[in-house]
Amino acid sequence: MKILKIKALALMAGTLLSTSVLAEAEYTFKLHHFLPPVSNAQVNFLQPWADKVEAESNGRIHIDIYPAMQLGGKPPQLFDQARKGIVDISWTVGGYTPGRFPKATAFELPFMPLSARITSMALQDYAETEMQDELKDVKLLALHTHFPGSLHSRTKDIKKLEDLDGMKVRAPNKVMAEAFSILDANTVFMPVPTMPSALSKGVIDVTALPFEVVKPMKIHELAPHHTEFKGDRGLYTQFFIFSMNKKAYDSLPADLQRVIDDNSGVPLAGFVGDVFDAYEIGARKDAVDNGNTFNTIEGAEYDRWKTTLQPVTDQWIEDMNDDGYEANRLLEKAKTLIEKYENF
């Protein structure tokens, strides 16, 4: 119910701001992210969130949003920009800094995610109990994931494991880079904004993305062959970090800190997950309307992919244990929380 309340208030925020007599802003914060202003993330998540915070603070908090790295730097620097106070709030991909948030990578393992809503709520719950050390230098607003990603190919259909052999595949994170390597693909890592150029020039042949990103980047016009995974779990997801500079948060009086707190945590993660799930449907339709081809990995072939990629999870467990983490416990907790929120 709290998530539904966040949704309703987000939709009402613009009306509240236009019809209420709001106080002059006492605190103005800069929110920085890497996607275009027309992206799903800004239009349906970041802007409604900022409007809601402003409305609930009666205009005492104002948030200016700077998309597309307008304040400088590169996407992998966004978390540190918030941590250091270069900006007040940032939203970025956790995998842009490999090794920085190792515990969260349990949710990025092959065939872990369900919907963005379920996986995001599970991840945020997990972060609140397991990731305090990794996130101690910021005020965490929410961790969340996108809808499970699909494969998008420039030149040919991907119908089975062997079809990726020798292809240049853009991996979204370290875990999936290892997965594609097992499939004998040549993996390339690059941030989202560089992909259209890379596809058009043949630097990459295939990219792993949710349709939610395919649409604004017009990837469906460059990679018209899509492969989706239909089974008990999606192929993969990756996590995003929405965080606030600690000093900026601490500068607020208690009543305004409560406004931030009320718009953070598991309910916010669920709201963001709903946004990403809903947008996925319409974004996929753009590829359908473009006349693109769609392939489905299911049944016995789906099981082949799961079995073939199991060594990625096995290696993750070994590496995490070597680094002093209780890998099996963390993985089981991640799975348990996903099951919990599946029935939430």
Tab-separated table of C-alpha atoms in Angstrom:
chain	number	residue	atom	x	y	z
A	1	MET	CA	0.000	0.000	0.000
A	2	LYS	CA	2.862	2.379	0.726
A	3	ILE	CA	4.173	1.831	-2.812
A	4	LEU	CA	0.753	2.664	-4.250
A	5	LYS	CA	0.743	5.822	-2.152
A	6	ILE	CA	4.120	6.814	-3.615
A	7	LYS	CA	2.726	6.285	-7.119
A	8	ALA	CA	-0.367	8.366	-6.487
A	9	LEU	CA	1.538	11.186	-4.862
A	10	ALA	CA	4.112	11.200	-7.634
A	11	LEU	CA	1.337	11.739	-10.164
A	12	MET	CA	-0.217	14.446	-7.993
A	13	ALA	CA	3.037	16.258	-7.280
A	14	GLY	CA	2.862	18.546	-10.296
A	15	THR	CA	-0.692	19.571	-9.394
A	16	LEU	CA	0.256	20.137	-5.788
A	17	LEU	CA	3.130	22.365	-6.810
A	18	SER	CA	0.998	24.413	-9.170
A	19	THR	CA	-2.005	24.873	-6.879
A	20	SER	CA	-0.427	25.181	-3.441
A	21	VAL	CA	1.216	28.220	-2.008
A	22	LEU	CA	4.702	26.891	-1.387
A	23	ALA	CA	7.410	28.427	0.703
A	24	GLU	CA	10.537	29.707	-0.963
A	25	ALA	CA	13.119	26.933	-1.210
A	26	GLU	CA	15.497	26.856	1.740
A	27	TYR	CA	17.554	23.996	0.300
A	28	THR	CA	18.355	23.522	-3.384
A	29	PHE	CA	20.009	20.270	-4.400
A	30	LYS	CA	21.603	19.185	-7.677
A	31	LEU	CA	20.659	15.745	-8.987
A	32	HIS	CA	22.998	14.414	-11.678
A	33	HIS	CA	22.574	11.406	-13.981
A	34	PHE	CA	23.830	10.025	-17.293
A	35	LEU	CA	20.732	9.488	-19.444
A	36	PRO	CA	18.935	11.983	-21.725
A	37	PRO	CA	16.151	14.176	-20.312
A	38	VAL	CA	13.588	12.200	-22.345
A	39	SER	CA	14.623	8.887	-20.780
A	40	ASN	CA	12.241	6.763	-18.772
A	41	ALA	CA	14.453	7.241	-15.719
A	42	GLN	CA	14.094	11.020	-15.719
A	43	VAL	CA	10.525	11.387	-16.956
A	44	ASN	CA	8.876	8.662	-14.894
A	45	PHE	CA	11.175	8.278	-11.881
A	46	LEU	CA	13.604	11.096	-11.104
A	47	GLN	CA	11.365	14.051	-11.965
A	48	PRO	CA	8.272	12.683	-10.162
A	49	TRP	CA	10.457	11.848	-7.174
A	50	ALA	CA	11.916	15.374	-7.088
A	51	ASP	CA	8.446	16.910	-7.478
A	52	LYS	CA	7.086	14.771	-4.660
A	53	VAL	CA	9.918	15.729	-2.311
A	54	GLU	CA	9.359	19.388	-3.131
A	55	ALA	CA	5.602	19.093	-2.573
A	56	GLU	CA	5.927	17.226	0.728
A	57	SER	CA	8.472	19.759	1.994
A	58	ASN	CA	6.024	22.549	1.077
A	59	GLY	CA	8.611	23.914	-1.318
A	60	ARG	CA	11.369	24.181	1.262
A	61	ILE	CA	13.417	21.640	-0.713
A	62	HIS	CA	13.991	22.190	-4.420
A	63	ILE	CA	15.837	19.720	-6.657
A	64	ASP	CA	17.375	20.688	-9.991
A	65	ILE	CA	17.958	17.731	-12.302
A	66	TYR	CA	20.952	17.677	-14.624
A	67	PRO	CA	20.709	14.822	-17.170
A	68	ALA	CA	23.246	13.533	-19.680
A	69	MET	CA	26.283	14.354	-17.499
A	70	GLN	CA	25.630	18.101	-17.846
A	71	LEU	CA	27.688	18.840	-14.734
A	72	GLY	CA	30.734	17.105	-16.158
A	73	GLY	CA	32.564	13.862	-15.628
A	74	LYS	CA	31.726	10.380	-16.878
A	75	PRO	CA	29.002	7.953	-15.747
A	76	PRO	CA	31.390	5.827	-13.617
A	77	GLN	CA	32.164	8.957	-11.577
A	78	LEU	CA	28.573	9.698	-10.559
A	79	PHE	CA	28.573	7.789	-7.273
A	80	ASP	CA	31.734	9.566	-6.143
A	81	GLN	CA	30.321	12.918	-7.254
A	82	ALA	CA	27.541	12.457	-4.698
A	83	ARG	CA	29.872	10.975	-2.095
A	84	LYS	CA	32.303	13.899	-2.366
A	85	GLY	CA	29.646	16.597	-2.588
A	86	ILE	CA	30.417	17.636	-6.168
A	87	VAL	CA	26.683	17.095	-6.622
A	88	ASP	CA	24.061	16.513	-3.946
A	89	ILE	CA	22.282	13.500	-5.436
A	90	SER	CA	23.223	11.082	-8.190
A	91	TRP	CA	21.733	8.110	-9.987
A	92	THR	CA	24.034	5.664	-11.726
A	93	VAL	CA	24.741	2.053	-12.641
A	94	GLY	CA	26.544	0.115	-9.932
A	95	GLY	CA	28.412	-1.975	-12.484
A	96	TYR	CA	30.139	1.079	-13.918
A	97	THR	CA	32.642	0.687	-11.075
A	98	PRO	CA	33.424	-3.072	-10.999
A	99	GLY	CA	34.462	-4.361	-7.587
A	100	ARG	CA	33.049	-1.347	-5.732
A	101	PHE	CA	29.851	-3.028	-4.489
A	102	PRO	CA	30.625	-6.761	-4.483
A	103	LYS	CA	27.708	-7.837	-2.288
A	104	ALA	CA	25.129	-6.391	-4.676
A	105	THR	CA	26.488	-8.490	-7.535
A	106	ALA	CA	24.592	-11.488	-6.134
A	107	PHE	CA	21.565	-9.981	-7.888
A	108	GLU	CA	23.434	-9.692	-11.194
A	109	LEU	CA	24.199	-13.391	-11.518
A	110	PRO	CA	22.686	-15.227	-14.487
A	111	PHE	CA	19.070	-16.282	-14.049
A	112	MET	CA	18.531	-14.468	-10.734
A	113	PRO	CA	15.961	-11.724	-11.472
A	114	LEU	CA	12.213	-11.652	-11.646
A	115	SER	CA	10.429	-8.390	-12.460
A	116	ALA	CA	12.122	-5.065	-11.737
A	117	ARG	CA	9.650	-4.418	-8.920
A	118	ILE	CA	10.269	-7.714	-7.136
A	119	THR	CA	14.030	-7.719	-7.643
A	120	SER	CA	14.395	-4.057	-6.671
A	121	MET	CA	12.526	-4.450	-3.405
A	122	ALA	CA	14.553	-7.543	-2.574
A	123	LEU	CA	17.803	-5.736	-3.388
A	124	GLN	CA	16.964	-2.705	-1.256
A	125	ASP	CA	15.969	-4.933	1.673
A	126	TYR	CA	19.255	-6.809	1.224
A	127	ALA	CA	21.245	-3.560	1.064
A	128	GLU	CA	19.772	-2.298	4.322
A	129	THR	CA	21.055	-5.333	6.191
A	130	GLU	CA	24.126	-6.441	4.218
A	131	MET	CA	25.654	-3.417	2.503
A	132	GLN	CA	26.026	-0.789	5.220
A	133	ASP	CA	29.809	-0.945	4.904
A	134	GLU	CA	29.799	-0.476	1.115
A	135	LEU	CA	27.357	2.450	1.295
A	136	LYS	CA	28.402	4.103	4.549
A	137	ASP	CA	29.732	7.241	2.849
A	138	VAL	CA	26.388	8.276	1.335
A	139	LYS	CA	22.760	8.577	2.316
A	140	LEU	CA	21.239	5.678	0.386
A	141	LEU	CA	17.920	6.579	-1.207
A	142	ALA	CA	17.410	3.296	-3.046
A	143	LEU	CA	19.056	0.489	-4.917
A	144	HIS	CA	16.981	-0.935	-7.738
A	145	THR	CA	17.253	-3.003	-10.909
A	146	HIS	CA	15.807	-2.850	-14.391
A	147	PHE	CA	13.512	-5.419	-16.011
A	148	PRO	CA	15.458	-8.569	-16.981
A	149	GLY	CA	17.477	-7.810	-20.087
A	150	SER	CA	17.317	-9.301	-23.574
A	151	LEU	CA	19.874	-9.658	-26.367
A	152	HIS	CA	19.776	-7.321	-29.365
A	153	SER	CA	21.797	-8.295	-32.434
A	154	ARG	CA	22.947	-6.135	-35.317
A	155	THR	CA	23.419	-8.829	-37.952
A	156	LYS	CA	21.676	-12.111	-37.140
A	157	ASP	CA	19.187	-13.947	-34.963
A	158	ILE	CA	20.392	-15.440	-31.679
A	159	LYS	CA	18.402	-18.644	-31.232
A	160	LYS	CA	20.801	-20.901	-29.344
A	161	LEU	CA	23.986	-20.831	-27.283
A	162	GLU	CA	26.272	-21.397	-30.223
A	163	ASP	CA	24.999	-18.327	-32.090
A	164	LEU	CA	27.084	-16.019	-29.877
A	165	ASP	CA	30.332	-17.780	-30.749
A	166	GLY	CA	32.828	-15.195	-32.009
A	167	MET	CA	30.414	-12.269	-31.845
A	168	LYS	CA	31.381	-8.970	-30.235
A	169	VAL	CA	28.967	-8.596	-27.316
A	170	ARG	CA	28.526	-5.567	-25.112
A	171	ALA	CA	28.288	-6.823	-21.538
A	172	PRO	CA	26.394	-4.673	-19.018
A	173	ASN	CA	28.553	-5.676	-16.050
A	174	LYS	CA	31.470	-7.858	-14.966
A	175	VAL	CA	29.318	-10.875	-14.181
A	176	MET	CA	27.701	-10.955	-17.610
A	177	ALA	CA	31.057	-10.356	-19.288
A	178	GLU	CA	32.168	-13.627	-17.721
A	179	ALA	CA	28.947	-15.294	-18.857
A	180	PHE	CA	29.361	-14.246	-22.476
A	181	SER	CA	33.008	-15.317	-22.415
A	182	ILE	CA	31.880	-18.824	-21.492
A	183	LEU	CA	29.778	-18.732	-24.661
A	184	ASP	CA	32.939	-17.886	-26.653
A	185	ALA	CA	31.814	-14.352	-27.402
A	186	ASN	CA	34.262	-11.457	-27.474
A	187	THR	CA	33.005	-9.262	-24.662
A	188	VAL	CA	33.200	-5.473	-24.632
A	189	PHE	CA	32.220	-3.214	-21.743
A	190	MET	CA	30.933	0.286	-22.377
A	191	PRO	CA	28.452	2.688	-20.763
A	192	VAL	CA	24.973	2.954	-22.285
A	193	PRO	CA	25.445	6.346	-24.038
A	194	THR	CA	28.248	4.995	-26.257
A	195	MET	CA	26.334	1.997	-27.608
A	196	PRO	CA	24.513	3.525	-30.603
A	197	SER	CA	27.788	4.650	-32.126
A	198	ALA	CA	29.443	1.316	-31.342
A	199	LEU	CA	26.632	-0.607	-33.028
A	200	SER	CA	26.553	1.616	-36.092
A	201	LYS	CA	30.310	1.241	-36.570
A	202	GLY	CA	30.372	-2.506	-35.932
A	203	VAL	CA	32.457	-2.169	-32.783
A	204	ILE	CA	29.876	-4.479	-31.201
A	205	ASP	CA	27.500	-6.985	-32.811
A	206	VAL	CA	25.203	-7.686	-29.880
A	207	THR	CA	24.187	-5.779	-26.774
A	208	ALA	CA	22.425	-6.971	-23.628
A	209	LEU	CA	19.759	-4.497	-22.537
A	210	PRO	CA	16.170	-4.180	-21.378
A	211	PHE	CA	13.860	-2.677	-24.009
A	212	GLU	CA	13.463	0.259	-21.613
A	213	VAL	CA	16.931	1.415	-22.721
A	214	VAL	CA	16.574	0.201	-26.312
A	215	LYS	CA	13.797	2.713	-27.016
A	216	PRO	CA	15.400	6.083	-26.092
A	217	MET	CA	18.731	5.062	-27.595
A	218	LYS	CA	17.002	3.799	-30.778
A	219	ILE	CA	18.920	0.540	-30.458
A	220	HIS	CA	16.039	-1.262	-32.184
A	221	GLU	CA	16.900	0.632	-35.371
A	222	LEU	CA	20.526	-0.517	-35.206
A	223	ALA	CA	20.073	-4.038	-33.822
A	224	PRO	CA	16.819	-5.432	-35.261
A	225	HIS	CA	17.185	-9.029	-34.041
A	226	HIS	CA	15.934	-9.529	-30.466
A	227	THR	CA	16.240	-12.566	-28.196
A	228	GLU	CA	14.113	-12.882	-25.057
A	229	PHE	CA	14.323	-15.458	-22.270
A	230	LYS	CA	11.161	-17.175	-21.036
A	231	GLY	CA	11.588	-19.292	-17.940
A	232	ASP	CA	11.337	-19.072	-14.178
A	233	ARG	CA	13.884	-16.203	-14.127
A	234	GLY	CA	15.252	-13.617	-16.536
A	235	LEU	CA	18.703	-13.858	-18.091
A	236	TYR	CA	20.199	-11.028	-16.054
A	237	THR	CA	19.683	-7.618	-14.540
A	238	GLN	CA	21.960	-4.932	-13.175
A	239	PHE	CA	21.613	-2.630	-10.224
A	240	PHE	CA	21.415	1.140	-9.963
A	241	ILE	CA	22.392	3.376	-7.046
A	242	PHE	CA	20.325	6.415	-6.108
A	243	SER	CA	22.223	8.210	-3.369
A	244	MET	CA	22.583	11.550	-1.621
A	245	ASN	CA	25.599	13.326	-0.215
A	246	LYS	CA	25.702	12.756	3.541
A	247	LYS	CA	26.487	16.361	4.415
A	248	ALA	CA	23.630	17.577	2.244
A	249	TYR	CA	21.238	15.223	4.041
A	250	ASP	CA	22.655	16.112	7.460
A	251	SER	CA	22.215	19.830	6.683
A	252	LEU	CA	18.445	19.355	6.715
A	253	PRO	CA	16.381	19.841	9.877
A	254	ALA	CA	14.685	16.744	11.256
A	255	ASP	CA	11.326	17.385	9.601
A	256	LEU	CA	12.903	17.690	6.144
A	257	GLN	CA	15.085	14.650	6.736
A	258	ARG	CA	11.821	12.801	7.323
A	259	VAL	CA	10.620	13.925	3.902
A	260	ILE	CA	13.710	12.366	2.339
A	261	ASP	CA	13.353	9.252	4.489
A	262	ASP	CA	9.692	8.880	3.523
A	263	ASN	CA	10.764	8.878	-0.122
A	264	SER	CA	13.542	6.322	0.274
A	265	GLY	CA	14.012	2.649	1.008
A	266	VAL	CA	12.011	-0.407	-0.029
A	267	PRO	CA	8.840	1.520	-1.004
A	268	LEU	CA	10.864	3.757	-3.340
A	269	ALA	CA	12.677	0.735	-4.796
A	270	GLY	CA	9.303	-0.861	-5.495
A	271	PHE	CA	7.997	2.308	-7.122
A	272	VAL	CA	11.050	2.549	-9.383
A	273	GLY	CA	10.730	-1.127	-10.250
A	274	ASP	CA	7.103	-0.585	-11.253
A	275	VAL	CA	8.179	2.318	-13.467
A	276	PHE	CA	10.755	0.178	-15.243
A	277	ASP	CA	8.375	-2.783	-15.611
A	278	ALA	CA	5.614	-0.627	-17.080
A	279	TYR	CA	7.885	1.163	-19.535
A	280	GLU	CA	9.318	-2.119	-20.795
A	281	ILE	CA	6.012	-3.057	-22.419
A	282	GLY	CA	5.680	0.094	-24.504
A	283	ALA	CA	9.374	0.165	-25.357
A	284	ARG	CA	9.218	-3.381	-26.714
A	285	LYS	CA	6.284	-2.372	-28.894
A	286	ASP	CA	8.514	0.139	-30.693
A	287	ALA	CA	10.712	-2.747	-31.840
A	288	VAL	CA	7.626	-4.708	-32.910
A	289	ASP	CA	6.315	-1.723	-34.866
A	290	ASN	CA	9.711	-1.404	-36.542
A	291	GLY	CA	9.203	-4.867	-38.059
A	292	ASN	CA	12.077	-6.422	-36.121
A	293	THR	CA	12.526	-10.157	-35.544
A	294	PHE	CA	11.978	-11.754	-32.140
A	295	ASN	CA	13.388	-15.036	-30.874
A	296	THR	CA	12.568	-16.774	-27.615
A	297	ILE	CA	14.853	-18.920	-25.499
A	298	GLU	CA	12.597	-21.326	-23.610
A	299	GLY	CA	12.148	-24.950	-22.658
A	300	ALA	CA	15.142	-27.206	-23.273
A	301	GLU	CA	17.226	-24.402	-24.781
A	302	TYR	CA	16.558	-22.211	-21.728
A	303	ASP	CA	17.748	-25.075	-19.525
A	304	ARG	CA	20.910	-25.364	-21.649
A	305	TRP	CA	21.696	-21.703	-21.041
A	306	LYS	CA	21.159	-22.071	-17.287
A	307	THR	CA	23.368	-25.142	-17.090
A	308	THR	CA	26.101	-23.656	-19.274
A	309	LEU	CA	26.228	-20.418	-17.272
A	310	GLN	CA	26.167	-22.079	-13.823
A	311	PRO	CA	30.008	-21.850	-13.637
A	312	VAL	CA	29.629	-18.046	-13.461
A	313	THR	CA	27.770	-18.407	-10.191
A	314	ASP	CA	30.189	-21.062	-8.961
A	315	GLN	CA	33.129	-18.763	-9.702
A	316	TRP	CA	31.369	-15.851	-7.996
A	317	ILE	CA	30.991	-17.947	-4.848
A	318	GLU	CA	34.655	-18.940	-4.938
A	319	ASP	CA	35.864	-15.374	-5.539
A	320	MET	CA	33.636	-13.886	-2.848
A	321	ASN	CA	34.747	-16.497	-0.326
A	322	ASP	CA	38.387	-15.778	-1.217
A	323	ASP	CA	37.719	-12.086	-0.505
A	324	GLY	CA	36.329	-12.875	2.938
A	325	TYR	CA	32.612	-12.786	2.215
A	326	GLU	CA	30.082	-15.445	3.166
A	327	ALA	CA	29.136	-16.038	-0.429
A	328	ASN	CA	26.681	-18.897	0.020
A	329	ARG	CA	24.831	-17.078	2.771
A	330	LEU	CA	24.603	-13.882	0.717
A	331	LEU	CA	23.383	-15.743	-2.348
A	332	GLU	CA	20.751	-17.641	-0.395
A	333	LYS	CA	19.600	-14.426	1.256
A	334	ALA	CA	19.238	-12.762	-2.142
A	335	LYS	CA	17.166	-15.693	-3.418
A	336	THR	CA	15.016	-15.750	-0.276
A	337	LEU	CA	14.284	-12.024	-0.517
A	338	ILE	CA	13.313	-12.316	-4.188
A	339	GLU	CA	10.887	-15.098	-3.208
A	340	LYS	CA	9.589	-12.947	-0.345
A	341	TYR	CA	8.735	-10.004	-2.565
A	342	GLU	CA	7.344	-12.243	-5.286
A	343	ASN	CA	4.494	-12.841	-2.860
A	344	PHE	CA	4.440	-9.329	-1.370
